[in-house]
Amino acid sequence: MSTIATRMPAFFFGHGSPMNALEDNRYTAAWEQLGASAAQLQPRAILSVSAHWYTRGTGVTAMAQPKTIHDFGGFPQALFDVRYPAPGDPQLAAQVRDLLAPVAVAMDQSWGLDHGTWSVLVKAFPKADVPVIQLSIDATQPAQFHFDLGRKLAVLREQGVLIIGSGDVVHNLRLMSRSQAAPGYDWAQRFNDHIRASLVSGDMQSLIDYADQGQDAQLSVPTPEHYLPLLYVAGAKQDDETISIAVDGIDIGSISMLTAVVGAV
């Protein structure tokens, strides 16, 4: 009987526009490379925390065949035609529920895989042959709570589970530029640089206390759902590990594409 001897890495994807699922660019190339490297470690499942499942309370997808959710509008039909038919993993969902106790975790049968998850996995794991479950983000809880859940989930990495978070360090659609080539706003660049430095140096408290960055944080994180997935991935870091940056950049002035890697790939 074989045993899993390799600790899985953990990834935070700055997912940007859903159109990245159809396009080829330097960000999607980095996701493809990360996925190919992780696939060699033969993950038994993927646990995803997506910005787009933002709920009251915590839930985990517990169905055997999660649907592909197209939770957006105004994009080409080709994007709505994308399906990501990865199986679910009800047994892992139950394990997550037990790990996170005493936090109550609902075993969800109605959600599925939203674009925060599938738009990156269609590049990183295009065969859709690794089971995927999603964990929702409790909108009622502070940053420390989400980091602490990541800490509790870290043990899964020793059991063949790849933990991913999908969001954007900077996400302000109201102030986005109409030009794809627009440089990042000064405040967006400063905040992104601060979070990047905190990741690389392992300054977890600075990541949790992101709001201490004042107006830069207020503009970069006007609502927290795109930032919080990062805290789950940071929380899953072990003391003997480092965090590296796979790719970085700011699109349309106010969307960070920073992708971070916890551990070795």
Short mmCIF file of C-alpha atoms in Angstrom, two decimals, residues 27-227:
data_model
loop_
_atom_site.label_atom_id
_atom_site.label_comp_id
_atom_site.label_asym_id
_atom_site.label_seq_id
_atom_site.Cartn_x
_atom_site.Cartn_y
_atom_site.Cartn_z
CA TYR A 27 -0.92 34.86 -15.90
CA THR A 28 -2.58 31.81 -17.39
CA ALA A 29 0.85 30.49 -18.41
CA ALA A 30 1.93 30.67 -14.77
CA TRP A 31 -1.26 28.87 -13.68
CA GLU A 32 -0.62 26.14 -16.24
CA GLN A 33 2.92 25.70 -14.98
CA LEU A 34 1.82 25.53 -11.34
CA GLY A 35 -0.84 22.98 -12.18
CA ALA A 36 1.53 20.81 -14.17
CA SER A 37 4.04 20.83 -11.32
CA ALA A 38 1.38 20.06 -8.72
CA ALA A 39 -0.07 17.28 -10.86
CA GLN A 40 3.24 15.44 -10.60
CA LEU A 41 2.60 15.24 -6.84
CA GLN A 42 -0.70 13.46 -7.61
CA PRO A 43 -3.12 15.40 -5.40
CA ARG A 44 -6.10 13.34 -4.31
CA ALA A 45 -8.37 16.39 -4.21
CA ILE A 46 -8.50 20.18 -4.36
CA LEU A 47 -10.08 22.38 -1.70
CA SER A 48 -10.90 25.79 -3.14
CA VAL A 49 -11.85 29.00 -1.33
CA SER A 50 -13.33 31.36 -3.92
CA ALA A 51 -14.20 35.02 -3.58
CA HIS A 52 -17.48 34.26 -5.30
CA TRP A 53 -19.03 32.09 -2.60
CA TYR A 54 -19.53 34.73 0.08
CA THR A 55 -22.14 33.65 2.59
CA ARG A 56 -23.57 34.07 6.08
CA GLY A 57 -21.99 31.15 7.91
CA THR A 58 -19.60 28.58 6.48
CA GLY A 59 -20.51 25.91 3.96
CA VAL A 60 -18.72 23.23 1.97
CA THR A 61 -19.87 21.64 -1.28
CA ALA A 62 -20.77 18.04 -0.47
CA MET A 63 -22.21 16.74 -3.74
CA ALA A 64 -20.62 14.01 -5.85
CA GLN A 65 -20.91 15.97 -9.12
CA PRO A 66 -20.72 19.76 -8.62
CA LYS A 67 -22.16 21.89 -11.39
CA THR A 68 -20.25 24.60 -13.25
CA ILE A 69 -21.66 27.97 -12.18
CA HIS A 70 -21.57 30.92 -14.56
CA ASP A 71 -21.95 33.68 -11.98
CA PHE A 72 -21.41 36.71 -14.22
CA GLY A 73 -22.99 38.61 -17.09
CA GLY A 74 -22.02 40.52 -20.19
CA PHE A 75 -19.37 38.11 -21.46
CA PRO A 76 -19.19 36.17 -24.76
CA GLN A 77 -21.27 33.03 -25.11
CA ALA A 78 -18.07 30.97 -25.30
CA LEU A 79 -17.46 31.69 -21.64
CA PHE A 80 -20.95 30.49 -20.67
CA ASP A 81 -20.30 27.34 -22.67
CA VAL A 82 -17.31 26.36 -20.50
CA ARG A 83 -17.90 23.33 -18.31
CA TYR A 84 -15.51 22.06 -15.67
CA PRO A 85 -16.77 18.55 -14.92
CA ALA A 86 -14.48 17.64 -12.02
CA PRO A 87 -16.09 15.29 -9.51
CA GLY A 88 -16.78 16.34 -5.95
CA ASP A 89 -15.61 14.56 -2.81
CA PRO A 90 -18.34 14.21 -0.16
CA GLN A 91 -15.98 12.33 2.15
CA LEU A 92 -13.47 15.18 2.10
CA ALA A 93 -16.31 17.64 2.67
CA ALA A 94 -17.26 15.75 5.82
CA GLN A 95 -13.62 15.77 6.92
CA VAL A 96 -13.48 19.54 6.45
CA ARG A 97 -16.64 19.93 8.51
CA ASP A 98 -15.08 17.91 11.33
CA LEU A 99 -11.74 19.73 11.14
CA LEU A 100 -13.33 23.15 11.47
CA ALA A 101 -15.40 22.31 14.56
CA PRO A 102 -16.66 24.04 16.66
CA VAL A 103 -17.35 26.31 13.68
CA ALA A 104 -20.60 25.05 12.17
CA VAL A 105 -20.09 24.00 8.54
CA ALA A 106 -23.15 23.34 6.38
CA MET A 107 -22.90 20.39 3.98
CA ASP A 108 -24.09 22.17 0.84
CA GLN A 109 -25.88 20.39 -2.00
CA SER A 110 -26.84 23.41 -4.14
CA TRP A 111 -23.74 25.47 -5.02
CA GLY A 112 -21.04 23.89 -7.17
CA LEU A 113 -17.89 25.34 -8.76
CA ASP A 114 -18.11 29.07 -9.42
CA HIS A 115 -15.88 30.99 -11.80
CA GLY A 116 -13.39 31.87 -9.06
CA THR A 117 -12.59 28.17 -8.97
CA TRP A 118 -13.07 26.89 -12.50
CA SER A 119 -11.57 29.84 -14.38
CA VAL A 120 -8.17 29.03 -12.87
CA LEU A 121 -8.53 25.24 -12.68
CA VAL A 122 -9.43 25.02 -16.38
CA LYS A 123 -5.85 26.21 -16.93
CA ALA A 124 -4.08 24.56 -13.99
CA PHE A 125 -5.86 21.18 -14.18
CA PRO A 126 -7.45 21.12 -17.65
CA LYS A 127 -8.35 17.42 -17.50
CA ALA A 128 -10.74 18.09 -14.60
CA ASP A 129 -9.79 14.68 -13.21
CA VAL A 130 -8.98 15.75 -9.63
CA PRO A 131 -12.00 15.99 -7.28
CA VAL A 132 -12.81 19.56 -6.20
CA ILE A 133 -14.74 20.91 -3.25
CA GLN A 134 -15.38 24.55 -2.34
CA LEU A 135 -15.46 26.16 1.08
CA SER A 136 -17.52 29.31 1.43
CA ILE A 137 -16.33 32.55 3.05
CA ASP A 138 -18.36 33.67 6.06
CA ALA A 139 -19.06 37.36 5.43
CA THR A 140 -19.89 37.97 9.09
CA GLN A 141 -16.42 37.13 10.40
CA PRO A 142 -13.21 39.22 10.71
CA ALA A 143 -9.93 38.56 8.93
CA GLN A 144 -8.41 36.66 11.85
CA PHE A 145 -11.23 34.09 11.68
CA HIS A 146 -10.42 33.24 8.07
CA PHE A 147 -6.70 32.93 8.75
CA ASP A 148 -7.48 30.61 11.68
CA LEU A 149 -9.60 28.38 9.46
CA GLY A 150 -6.65 28.11 7.10
CA ARG A 151 -4.55 26.97 10.05
CA LYS A 152 -7.04 24.22 10.81
CA LEU A 153 -7.13 23.10 7.18
CA ALA A 154 -3.32 22.90 6.88
CA VAL A 155 -3.27 19.25 7.97
CA LEU A 156 -5.06 18.30 4.75
CA ARG A 157 -1.93 19.21 2.79
CA GLU A 158 -0.20 16.26 4.44
CA GLN A 159 -2.99 14.03 3.14
CA GLY A 160 -2.77 14.83 -0.55
CA VAL A 161 -5.14 17.80 -0.66
CA LEU A 162 -4.15 20.87 -2.65
CA ILE A 163 -5.55 24.00 -0.99
CA ILE A 164 -6.21 26.96 -3.26
CA GLY A 165 -7.61 30.43 -2.73
CA SER A 166 -8.94 32.44 -5.65
CA GLY A 167 -9.51 36.19 -5.46
CA ASP A 168 -7.51 39.37 -6.04
CA VAL A 169 -5.29 41.23 -3.56
CA VAL A 170 -6.53 44.47 -5.14
CA HIS A 171 -10.09 44.41 -6.49
CA ASN A 172 -11.89 47.67 -7.19
CA LEU A 173 -14.21 47.39 -10.17
CA ARG A 174 -15.73 50.82 -9.59
CA LEU A 175 -12.39 52.50 -10.34
CA MET A 176 -11.15 50.17 -13.06
CA SER A 177 -9.80 51.68 -16.26
CA ARG A 178 -11.38 50.97 -19.63
CA SER A 179 -7.92 50.36 -21.03
CA GLN A 180 -6.50 46.87 -20.54
CA ALA A 181 -3.00 48.35 -20.73
CA ALA A 182 -3.62 51.00 -18.06
CA PRO A 183 -0.92 51.08 -15.36
CA GLY A 184 -1.89 50.31 -11.79
CA TYR A 185 -3.07 53.22 -9.70
CA ASP A 186 -0.47 54.39 -7.20
CA TRP A 187 -2.58 53.20 -4.26
CA ALA A 188 -3.13 49.82 -5.91
CA GLN A 189 0.56 49.35 -6.55
CA ARG A 190 1.50 50.37 -3.00
CA PHE A 191 -1.00 48.01 -1.42
CA ASN A 192 -0.05 45.16 -3.73
CA ASP A 193 3.63 45.71 -2.98
CA HIS A 194 2.92 45.73 0.76
CA ILE A 195 1.03 42.44 0.62
CA ARG A 196 3.63 40.88 -1.64
CA ALA A 197 6.42 41.86 0.78
CA SER A 198 4.43 40.53 3.72
CA LEU A 199 3.92 37.20 1.95
CA VAL A 200 7.57 36.77 1.02
CA SER A 201 8.79 37.76 4.50
CA GLY A 202 6.22 35.57 6.23
CA ASP A 203 4.64 38.48 8.12
CA MET A 204 1.28 36.86 8.71
CA GLN A 205 0.03 39.50 11.12
CA SER A 206 0.51 42.16 8.48
CA LEU A 207 -1.64 40.13 6.09
CA ILE A 208 -4.37 39.81 8.71
CA ASP A 209 -4.15 43.50 9.61
CA TYR A 210 -4.31 44.64 5.99
CA ALA A 211 -6.77 47.40 6.87
CA ASP A 212 -3.96 49.16 8.76
CA GLN A 213 -2.78 50.39 5.36
CA GLY A 214 -5.42 53.11 5.56
CA GLN A 215 -6.70 54.63 2.34
CA ASP A 216 -4.59 52.31 0.19
CA ALA A 217 -6.40 49.37 1.79
CA GLN A 218 -9.81 51.06 1.59
CA LEU A 219 -9.41 51.61 -2.14
CA SER A 220 -7.78 48.23 -2.83
CA VAL A 221 -10.19 46.19 -0.70
CA PRO A 222 -13.49 48.12 -0.78
CA THR A 223 -15.20 44.83 0.12
CA PRO A 224 -13.22 41.92 1.56
CA GLU A 225 -14.42 38.89 -0.39
CA HIS A 226 -11.61 38.97 -2.98
CA TYR A 227 -8.90 39.47 -0.36
#
